CSV table of C-alpha atoms in Angstrom, one decimal:
chain,number,residue,atom,x,y,z
A,1,MET,CA,-53.4,198.3,58.1
A,2,LYS,CA,-52.4,197.0,61.8
A,3,TYR,CA,-48.7,194.8,60.1
A,4,GLU,CA,-48.6,197.2,57.8
A,5,PHE,CA,-45.0,197.9,58.9
A,6,GLU,CA,-44.0,194.7,59.8
A,7,LEU,CA,-44.9,193.4,56.8
A,8,LYS,CA,-42.4,195.9,54.9
A,9,ASN,CA,-39.7,195.3,56.8
A,10,VAL,CA,-40.3,191.3,55.9
A,11,THR,CA,-40.3,192.2,52.3
A,12,LYS,CA,-37.7,194.0,52.0
A,13,ARG,CA,-35.6,191.1,54.1
A,14,TYR,CA,-37.1,189.0,51.2
A,15,ILE,CA,-35.7,191.8,48.2
A,16,LYS,CA,-32.1,191.9,49.9
A,17,ASN,CA,-32.1,188.0,50.4
A,18,ASN,CA,-32.9,186.5,47.0
A,19,LYS,CA,-31.1,190.5,45.1
A,20,LEU,CA,-34.7,190.8,43.8
A,21,GLU,CA,-33.1,194.0,42.6
A,22,GLU,CA,-30.1,192.8,39.9
A,23,SER,CA,-33.1,190.2,38.8
A,24,LYS,CA,-34.7,190.7,35.0
A,25,ILE,CA,-38.1,189.8,34.6
A,26,GLY,CA,-39.1,187.5,31.9
A,27,ILE,CA,-41.4,188.1,29.5
A,28,ASN,CA,-43.6,184.3,30.1
A,29,VAL,CA,-43.6,186.1,33.7
A,30,ARG,CA,-45.6,189.5,32.2
A,31,ILE,CA,-47.6,188.1,29.8
A,32,TYR,CA,-49.2,185.4,32.7
A,33,THR,CA,-49.3,188.5,34.6
A,34,MET,CA,-51.3,190.4,32.5
A,35,VAL,CA,-53.6,187.6,31.6
A,36,VAL,CA,-54.5,187.6,34.9
A,37,GLU,CA,-54.7,190.5,35.9
A,38,LEU,CA,-57.6,191.5,32.9
A,39,LEU,CA,-58.9,188.3,34.4
A,40,LEU,CA,-59.4,189.8,38.1
A,41,LYS,CA,-60.4,192.4,37.1
A,42,ASN,CA,-62.8,192.3,34.9
A,43,GLU,CA,-64.2,187.8,35.8
A,44,ASP,CA,-65.7,188.5,31.4
A,45,ILE,CA,-62.6,188.6,29.7
A,46,LYS,CA,-63.2,187.2,26.6
A,47,THR,CA,-60.3,185.2,24.7
A,48,ASN,CA,-60.5,187.2,21.6
A,49,ILE,CA,-59.8,190.3,23.9
A,50,LEU,CA,-56.8,188.8,25.7
A,51,MET,CA,-55.5,188.3,22.5
A,52,TYR,CA,-55.6,191.5,20.9
A,53,THR,CA,-54.4,193.0,24.4
A,54,LEU,CA,-50.8,190.5,24.4
A,55,ASN,CA,-50.2,191.7,20.5
A,56,ASN,CA,-51.0,195.4,21.2
A,57,ALA,CA,-49.0,194.6,24.5
A,58,PHE,CA,-45.7,193.4,23.3
A,59,SER,CA,-43.6,193.6,20.3
A,60,PRO,CA,-43.3,191.2,17.2
A,61,ASP,CA,-40.0,190.1,18.1
A,62,GLU,CA,-41.3,189.2,22.4
A,63,ILE,CA,-44.1,187.6,20.5
A,64,MET,CA,-42.2,185.6,18.2
A,65,LYS,CA,-39.8,184.0,21.2
A,66,PHE,CA,-42.4,183.3,23.6
A,67,ARG,CA,-43.5,181.4,20.8
A,68,LYS,CA,-40.5,179.5,20.4
A,69,LYS,CA,-40.2,179.2,23.7
A,70,PHE,CA,-43.1,177.8,25.3
A,71,PHE,CA,-45.0,176.9,22.2
A,72,LYS,CA,-41.8,175.1,21.2
A,73,GLU,CA,-42.4,176.5,17.2
A,74,ILE,CA,-39.7,176.9,14.1
A,75,ILE,CA,-39.9,181.0,13.4
A,76,GLY,CA,-39.6,181.9,10.0
A,77,GLU,CA,-39.7,184.6,7.9
A,78,THR,CA,-43.4,183.9,6.8
A,79,ASP,CA,-44.9,182.8,10.4
A,80,GLU,CA,-46.9,185.1,12.0
A,81,LYS,CA,-45.7,187.7,14.7
A,82,ASP,CA,-48.8,187.8,17.1
A,83,PHE,CA,-50.7,185.1,18.8
A,84,GLY,CA,-53.9,183.4,17.3
A,85,ILE,CA,-56.9,182.2,19.2
A,86,ASP,CA,-55.9,178.8,19.3
A,87,GLN,CA,-52.2,179.7,21.1
A,88,ILE,CA,-54.5,182.1,23.8
A,89,LEU,CA,-56.4,179.0,24.6
A,90,LYS,CA,-53.2,177.4,25.5
A,91,ILE,CA,-51.4,180.1,27.7
A,92,GLN,CA,-55.2,180.2,29.2
A,93,LYS,CA,-54.8,176.3,29.6
A,94,HIS,CA,-51.4,177.0,31.1
A,95,LEU,CA,-52.2,179.2,34.2
A,96,GLY,CA,-55.3,176.5,34.7
A,97,ILE,CA,-58.4,178.9,33.8
A,98,ASN,CA,-58.8,177.6,29.9
A,99,THR,CA,-62.4,177.0,30.4
A,100,ILE,CA,-64.9,179.0,32.3
A,101,GLU,CA,-65.9,176.7,35.5
A,102,ARG,CA,-62.6,176.6,36.7
A,103,LYS,CA,-62.1,180.7,35.6
A,104,GLN,CA,-65.2,181.1,38.2
A,105,ILE,CA,-62.5,178.9,40.7
A,106,PHE,CA,-59.5,180.6,39.5
A,107,LEU,CA,-61.5,183.6,41.1
A,108,ASP,CA,-63.1,182.4,44.2
A,109,ARG,CA,-60.3,181.0,45.3
A,110,THR,CA,-57.8,184.2,44.5
A,111,LYS,CA,-60.5,186.5,47.1
A,112,GLU,CA,-61.0,184.3,48.9
A,113,LEU,CA,-57.4,183.4,50.2
A,114,THR,CA,-56.3,187.6,50.2
A,115,ASP,CA,-59.2,188.6,51.9
A,116,LEU,CA,-58.2,186.4,55.1
A,117,PHE,CA,-55.3,187.7,54.5
A,118,LEU,CA,-55.8,190.8,54.4
A,119,GLN,CA,-57.7,190.6,58.2
A,120,GLY,CA,-55.1,188.7,59.1
A,121,CYS,CA,-52.6,191.3,58.6
A,122,ASP,CA,-55.6,194.1,59.9
A,123,GLY,CA,-55.0,192.5,63.2
A,124,ASP,CA,-57.7,189.7,63.0
A,125,LYS,CA,-56.5,186.6,64.3
A,126,GLU,CA,-59.5,184.3,63.4
A,127,LYS,CA,-59.5,185.4,60.0
A,128,TYR,CA,-56.2,184.6,59.8
A,129,LEU,CA,-55.8,181.4,61.1
A,130,ALA,CA,-58.8,180.5,58.4
A,131,PHE,CA,-56.0,182.0,55.9
A,132,LYS,CA,-54.1,179.3,56.9
A,133,GLU,CA,-56.6,176.4,56.9
A,134,LYS,CA,-57.7,177.5,53.5
A,135,TYR,CA,-54.2,178.4,51.6
A,136,GLU,CA,-53.0,174.8,53.2
A,137,GLU,CA,-56.0,173.3,51.6
A,138,TYR,CA,-56.3,175.2,48.2
A,139,ILE,CA,-52.8,175.2,47.2
A,140,PHE,CA,-50.3,171.8,49.2
A,141,ASN,CA,-52.9,169.0,49.8
A,142,LYS,CA,-52.4,166.6,47.2
A,143,ASN,CA,-55.4,165.3,47.7
A,144,PHE,CA,-57.6,168.1,46.4
A,145,GLU,CA,-58.4,169.1,43.2
A,146,ASN,CA,-55.4,166.9,42.1
A,147,GLU,CA,-58.0,167.0,38.3
A,148,ASN,CA,-55.9,170.5,38.0
A,149,TYR,CA,-52.1,171.1,39.4
A,150,THR,CA,-52.2,173.7,37.3
A,151,LEU,CA,-54.7,175.7,38.9
A,152,LYS,CA,-53.3,175.1,42.3
A,153,LYS,CA,-49.8,176.4,41.2
A,154,TYR,CA,-50.5,180.0,39.8
A,155,LEU,CA,-53.4,180.3,43.2
A,156,PRO,CA,-50.7,182.0,45.3
A,157,PHE,CA,-49.1,184.2,41.8
A,158,SER,CA,-52.9,185.0,41.6
A,159,MET,CA,-53.6,186.3,45.0
A,160,LEU,CA,-50.6,188.1,45.2
A,161,ASN,CA,-51.7,190.4,41.8
A,162,LEU,CA,-54.6,191.2,43.3
A,163,LEU,CA,-52.5,193.0,46.0
A,164,PHE,CA,-50.7,194.7,43.5
A,165,ILE,CA,-53.4,196.1,41.4
A,166,ASN,CA,-55.3,197.6,44.9
A,167,ASN,CA,-51.9,197.9,46.9
A,168,ASN,CA,-53.8,196.9,49.8
A,169,LEU,CA,-50.4,197.3,51.8
A,170,ASN,CA,-49.7,200.0,50.8
A,171,PHE,CA,-46.3,199.3,49.0
A,172,ASN,CA,-45.0,201.9,46.6
A,173,ASN,CA,-44.5,201.7,42.8
A,174,ASP,CA,-40.9,200.8,43.0
A,175,THR,CA,-41.1,197.3,45.7
A,176,ILE,CA,-44.0,196.3,43.7
A,177,GLU,CA,-41.7,196.4,40.3
A,178,ILE,CA,-39.6,194.4,41.9
A,179,LEU,CA,-41.7,192.0,43.2
A,180,SER,CA,-43.2,191.3,40.1
A,181,LYS,CA,-39.8,190.3,39.3
A,182,ILE,CA,-41.2,187.0,41.6
A,183,LYS,CA,-41.4,183.6,39.7
A,184,PRO,CA,-44.9,182.3,39.7
A,185,GLU,CA,-44.0,179.5,41.3
A,186,ASP,CA,-41.5,181.0,43.7
A,187,ILE,CA,-44.2,183.2,45.1
A,188,LYS,CA,-45.0,181.0,47.6
A,189,TYR,CA,-41.6,181.1,49.3
A,190,TYR,CA,-42.3,185.2,49.8
A,191,ILE,CA,-46.4,184.2,50.7
A,192,ALA,CA,-44.4,182.0,53.5
A,193,ALA,CA,-42.0,185.0,54.8
A,194,LEU,CA,-45.2,187.2,55.0
A,195,LYS,CA,-46.8,184.3,56.7
A,196,LYS,CA,-44.2,183.2,59.0
A,197,GLU,CA,-43.6,187.8,60.7
A,198,LEU,CA,-48.1,187.0,61.0
A,199,ASP,CA,-47.4,184.5,63.0
A,200,PHE,CA,-44.8,186.0,65.3
A,201,GLN,CA,-47.9,188.7,65.8
A,202,PHE,CA,-50.0,186.2,66.7
A,203,ASN,CA,-47.8,184.6,69.2
A,204,LEU,CA,-48.3,181.5,67.1
A,205,ARG,CA,-44.8,181.3,67.2
A,206,ASN,CA,-42.1,182.6,69.8
A,207,ARG,CA,-39.7,184.7,69.3
A,208,LYS,CA,-37.2,186.4,71.5
A,209,ARG,CA,-37.5,190.1,71.9
A,210,PHE,CA,-34.9,192.2,74.1
A,211,SER,CA,-37.6,194.6,76.3
A,212,LYS,CA,-41.3,195.3,76.2
A,213,LEU,CA,-42.7,198.2,74.9
A,214,ASP,CA,-45.2,198.9,77.0
A,215,GLU,CA,-43.1,198.8,80.2
A,216,ILE,CA,-42.0,202.5,78.6
A,217,LYS,CA,-45.9,203.1,78.0
A,218,LYS,CA,-46.4,202.6,82.4
A,219,LEU,CA,-45.8,206.7,82.6
A,220,ASN,CA,-47.8,208.8,83.6
A,221,VAL,CA,-47.5,211.9,81.4
A,222,SER,CA,-51.0,213.1,82.0
A,223,THR,CA,-50.0,214.3,85.5
A,224,PRO,CA,-46.7,215.8,85.8
A,225,PHE,CA,-44.3,216.4,89.1
A,226,ILE,CA,-44.6,219.3,90.5
A,227,SER,CA,-42.9,220.9,93.2
A,228,GLN,CA,-45.4,221.9,96.0
A,229,SER,CA,-43.4,225.0,96.3
A,230,ASN,CA,-43.8,227.0,93.0
A,231,LEU,CA,-47.3,224.9,92.7
A,232,SER,CA,-49.0,228.8,92.7
A,233,ASN,CA,-46.5,230.1,90.3
A,234,VAL,CA,-47.7,227.6,88.0
A,235,THR,CA,-50.6,228.2,85.6
A,236,LEU,CA,-52.6,225.9,84.2
A,237,GLU,CA,-51.4,226.6,80.4
A,238,THR,CA,-48.4,226.1,82.0
A,239,LEU,CA,-48.6,222.6,83.4
A,240,LYS,CA,-51.1,221.9,79.9
A,241,LEU,CA,-48.4,222.9,77.2
A,242,GLU,CA,-45.6,220.9,79.4
A,243,ASN,CA,-48.3,218.0,79.2
A,244,GLU,CA,-48.7,218.0,76.1
A,245,GLN,CA,-44.6,217.8,74.8
A,246,LEU,CA,-43.8,215.3,77.0
A,247,LYS,CA,-46.7,213.7,75.1
A,248,SER,CA,-44.8,214.6,72.2
A,249,SER,CA,-41.7,213.3,73.8
A,250,LEU,CA,-43.0,209.8,74.7
A,251,ASN,CA,-44.5,209.6,71.6
A,252,LEU,CA,-40.6,210.2,70.0
A,253,CYS,CA,-38.9,207.7,71.9
A,254,GLU,CA,-42.0,204.6,71.1
A,255,ARG,CA,-41.1,205.8,67.7
A,256,ASN,CA,-37.1,205.5,68.1
A,257,TYR,CA,-37.7,203.1,70.0
A,258,LYS,CA,-39.5,200.4,67.6
A,259,GLU,CA,-37.5,201.5,65.2
A,260,ALA,CA,-34.6,200.1,67.2
A,261,LEU,CA,-35.9,197.2,68.3
A,262,GLU,CA,-37.1,196.3,64.8
A,263,THR,CA,-32.9,197.1,63.4
A,264,MET,CA,-31.8,194.9,65.6
A,265,GLU,CA,-34.5,192.4,65.3
A,266,ASP,CA,-33.4,192.5,62.0
A,267,GLU,CA,-30.0,192.2,62.3
A,268,VAL,CA,-30.6,189.3,64.7
A,269,ASN,CA,-32.7,187.5,62.3
A,270,ASN,CA,-29.5,187.9,59.2
A,271,ALA,CA,-27.1,186.7,61.5
A,272,ILE,CA,-29.4,184.1,62.5
A,273,ASN,CA,-30.3,183.2,59.1
A,274,ASP,CA,-26.7,183.7,57.5
A,275,ARG,CA,-25.7,181.3,60.3
A,276,LEU,CA,-27.9,178.5,59.2
A,277,LYS,CA,-27.5,179.5,55.8
A,278,ASP,CA,-24.0,179.0,56.0
A,279,PHE,CA,-24.6,175.3,57.5
A,280,PHE,CA,-26.7,174.4,54.7
A,281,VAL,CA,-24.3,175.0,52.0
A,282,ALA,CA,-21.2,173.6,54.0
A,283,LEU,CA,-23.4,170.4,54.4
A,284,ASN,CA,-23.9,170.5,50.4
A,285,SER,CA,-20.2,171.3,49.7
A,286,ALA,CA,-17.5,168.4,48.3
A,287,GLN,CA,-16.2,168.4,51.6
A,288,TYR,CA,-18.8,166.1,52.9
A,289,GLY,CA,-20.2,164.7,49.5
A,290,ASN,CA,-22.7,167.6,48.3
A,291,PHE,CA,-25.6,164.9,50.9
A,292,LEU,CA,-28.3,167.3,49.9
A,293,ASP,CA,-27.3,167.0,46.4
A,294,LYS,CA,-27.7,163.4,46.0
A,295,MET,CA,-30.5,163.6,48.6
A,296,PRO,CA,-32.6,162.8,45.1
A,297,LEU,CA,-30.3,159.3,45.0
A,298,ILE,CA,-30.1,158.1,48.0
A,299,GLU,CA,-34.3,158.3,48.0
A,300,GLU,CA,-34.9,156.3,44.3
A,301,THR,CA,-32.0,153.9,46.2
A,302,LEU,CA,-34.1,153.5,49.4
A,303,LYS,CA,-36.9,153.3,47.1
A,304,ASN,CA,-35.2,150.4,45.2
A,305,ILE,CA,-33.9,149.0,48.1
A,306,ARG,CA,-37.4,148.2,49.2
A,307,LYS,CA,-39.2,147.1,46.4
A,308,ASN,CA,-36.0,144.1,46.2
A,309,ARG,CA,-38.0,140.9,47.9
A,310,GLU,CA,-35.0,138.8,46.7
A,311,GLN,CA,-32.0,140.2,48.6
A,312,LYS,CA,-33.5,140.9,52.0
A,313,PRO,CA,-30.7,143.6,54.1
A,314,SER,CA,-29.3,142.4,57.2
A,315,GLN,CA,-30.0,143.6,60.2
A,316,ASP,CA,-27.4,146.4,60.7
A,317,ILE,CA,-27.8,147.5,57.2
A,318,ASN,CA,-31.7,148.1,57.9
A,319,ARG,CA,-30.6,150.3,60.2
A,320,ILE,CA,-28.4,152.6,58.9
A,321,LEU,CA,-31.1,152.8,55.5
A,322,ILE,CA,-33.2,154.0,58.6
A,323,SER,CA,-31.0,156.6,59.6
A,324,VAL,CA,-30.1,157.6,56.5
A,325,LYS,CA,-34.3,157.9,55.8
A,326,ASN,CA,-34.2,159.7,59.0
A,327,ILE,CA,-31.7,162.3,58.6
A,328,ILE,CA,-33.2,162.8,55.0
A,329,LYS,CA,-36.8,163.2,57.0
A,330,PHE,CA,-35.1,165.9,59.3
A,331,LEU,CA,-34.1,168.2,56.3
A,332,LYS,CA,-37.9,168.0,55.0
A,333,ASP,CA,-39.0,169.0,58.4
A,334,GLN,CA,-36.7,171.3,58.3
A,335,GLY,CA,-38.1,173.7,55.5
A,336,ILE,CA,-35.2,172.8,53.5
A,337,THR,CA,-37.0,172.5,49.5
A,338,PRO,CA,-36.1,171.2,46.2
A,339,ILE,CA,-36.1,174.2,44.3
A,340,ARG,CA,-36.5,172.4,40.3
A,341,GLU,CA,-37.4,168.4,40.2
A,342,VAL,CA,-34.2,166.4,39.0
A,343,ASN,CA,-33.9,164.8,36.1
A,344,SER,CA,-36.4,167.0,34.7
A,345,ILE,CA,-35.7,167.5,31.2
A,346,PHE,CA,-36.8,171.2,29.4
A,347,GLU,CA,-36.2,173.1,26.6
A,348,GLY,CA,-35.0,177.1,27.1
A,349,ASP,CA,-31.8,179.1,26.3
A,350,ALA,CA,-29.4,181.3,28.0
A,351,ASP,CA,-32.0,183.4,30.0
A,352,ASP,CA,-33.5,180.2,31.5
A,353,ILE,CA,-31.0,179.1,32.9
A,354,ASP,CA,-29.5,182.8,34.3
A,355,GLU,CA,-30.3,181.7,38.1
A,356,MET,CA,-28.3,177.6,37.5
A,357,ASP,CA,-25.3,175.7,37.3
A,358,TYR,CA,-24.9,175.1,33.5
A,359,ILE,CA,-23.1,172.4,31.9
A,360,GLY,CA,-22.9,172.2,28.4
A,361,ASP,CA,-21.3,173.7,24.3
A,362,GLU,CA,-21.8,177.7,25.1
A,363,PHE,CA,-25.6,179.2,24.1
A,364,ILE,CA,-25.2,180.7,21.0
A,365,GLY,CA,-27.1,183.5,20.6
A,366,GLU,CA,-31.1,183.3,21.6
A,367,GLU,CA,-29.6,179.2,20.3
A,368,THR,CA,-32.2,176.5,22.2
A,369,LYS,CA,-31.0,173.7,23.5
A,370,LEU,CA,-32.2,170.7,25.5
A,371,LEU,CA,-32.2,170.5,29.0
A,372,LYS,CA,-31.6,168.0,31.6
A,373,ILE,CA,-32.2,169.1,35.7
A,374,VAL,CA,-29.5,166.5,37.1
A,375,SER,CA,-29.4,168.6,40.7
A,376,PRO,CA,-32.4,170.4,41.7
A,377,GLY,CA,-31.0,173.3,44.9
A,378,TYR,CA,-32.3,174.0,47.0
A,379,ARG,CA,-33.9,176.6,49.9
A,380,TYR,CA,-34.5,177.8,53.4
A,381,GLU,CA,-37.8,179.2,53.3
A,382,ASP,CA,-37.3,182.4,51.3
A,383,ILE,CA,-33.0,181.4,51.7
A,384,VAL,CA,-31.4,179.9,48.8
A,385,ILE,CA,-29.3,177.1,49.6
A,386,SER,CA,-27.9,176.0,46.0
A,387,ILE,CA,-29.0,176.7,42.5
A,388,PRO,CA,-30.3,173.6,40.2
A,389,LYS,CA,-27.2,172.2,37.9
A,390,VAL,CA,-28.3,171.4,34.2
A,391,GLU,CA,-26.4,170.1,31.3
A,392,GLU,CA,-27.2,169.8,28.7
A,393,VAL,CA,-29.2,167.1,26.7
A,394,LYS,CA,-26.8,165.4,24.0
A,395,GLU,CA,-28.8,163.7,21.7
């Protein structure tokens, strides 16, 4: 794989920036991974086989915990401690693969995207451009496949699992285990980081480099300099030996140079990312009115003003509104994206909000509460700027 080294470095940075080594993998991610892996390995996988496999892969306590959270069931002593057909069907529906037709679309697009991506990783620019176009169409085009949103949502998850199954990028087992902790909805950010690096490699984006390795390769090692006075004492074997030694030295220099270059670029990129993160964190600080956290409210206010036909704002107010709108558009264009949907309500326990800022009474044991996202949290590419804020909904 031509760009294997570069993509492995990107992966190391992503793991470090998102502190994945310290994260724990939830049972829902483990279940979704197993279902998708079984489908990728056996296109004709039957529902009863899925049920049998999942029931044997997890303990009764784990299954009960997942059932209680996912199916909103009240688990009692007399309840079943395994998955039934109806629940397996619901898991498949959640993934967007609950019919034969949808399974086939899911498989076809996963394989198509993965194949194009891998050809791009191996240096085929035309295939990489085709991958970018198809990836955008299948996952981000809002006018495409509207009837099956979940299929679009989980395609990056399926694509990464196929890469793991075949280990096309030659990741070691530890790296695969760490990357398996990424939540399905966040995998698109990891793939975005890989795409960004490939954009650099194919000169689709500009990146300042410190010098050119090609200048070293211009050295002529095939004809080493030998003074005329010593020519008679030099044998052909000696020349060959010196030539091989010079080649070996050059190869070592090239490897050391490339490693040093990558290290410097990593440090520069990390420094830039740190500065960007500091900037956006400051923008979202209390000192500046938590601007990012208030973006959804500001957007909603702008919509309400536009809908209000009775009171037309003055020209001065219009200019202010346009300025605010442009600031919000600028932030979005820079890649600032929300992590969760503001005002969304869900039922969860302490594990579900371990990466959120929680407001409410303390959780007791495996207690679940009705929760509401009051601030979505934001990320810049693969860097978390602020975590979501969630509060307990009091009945």
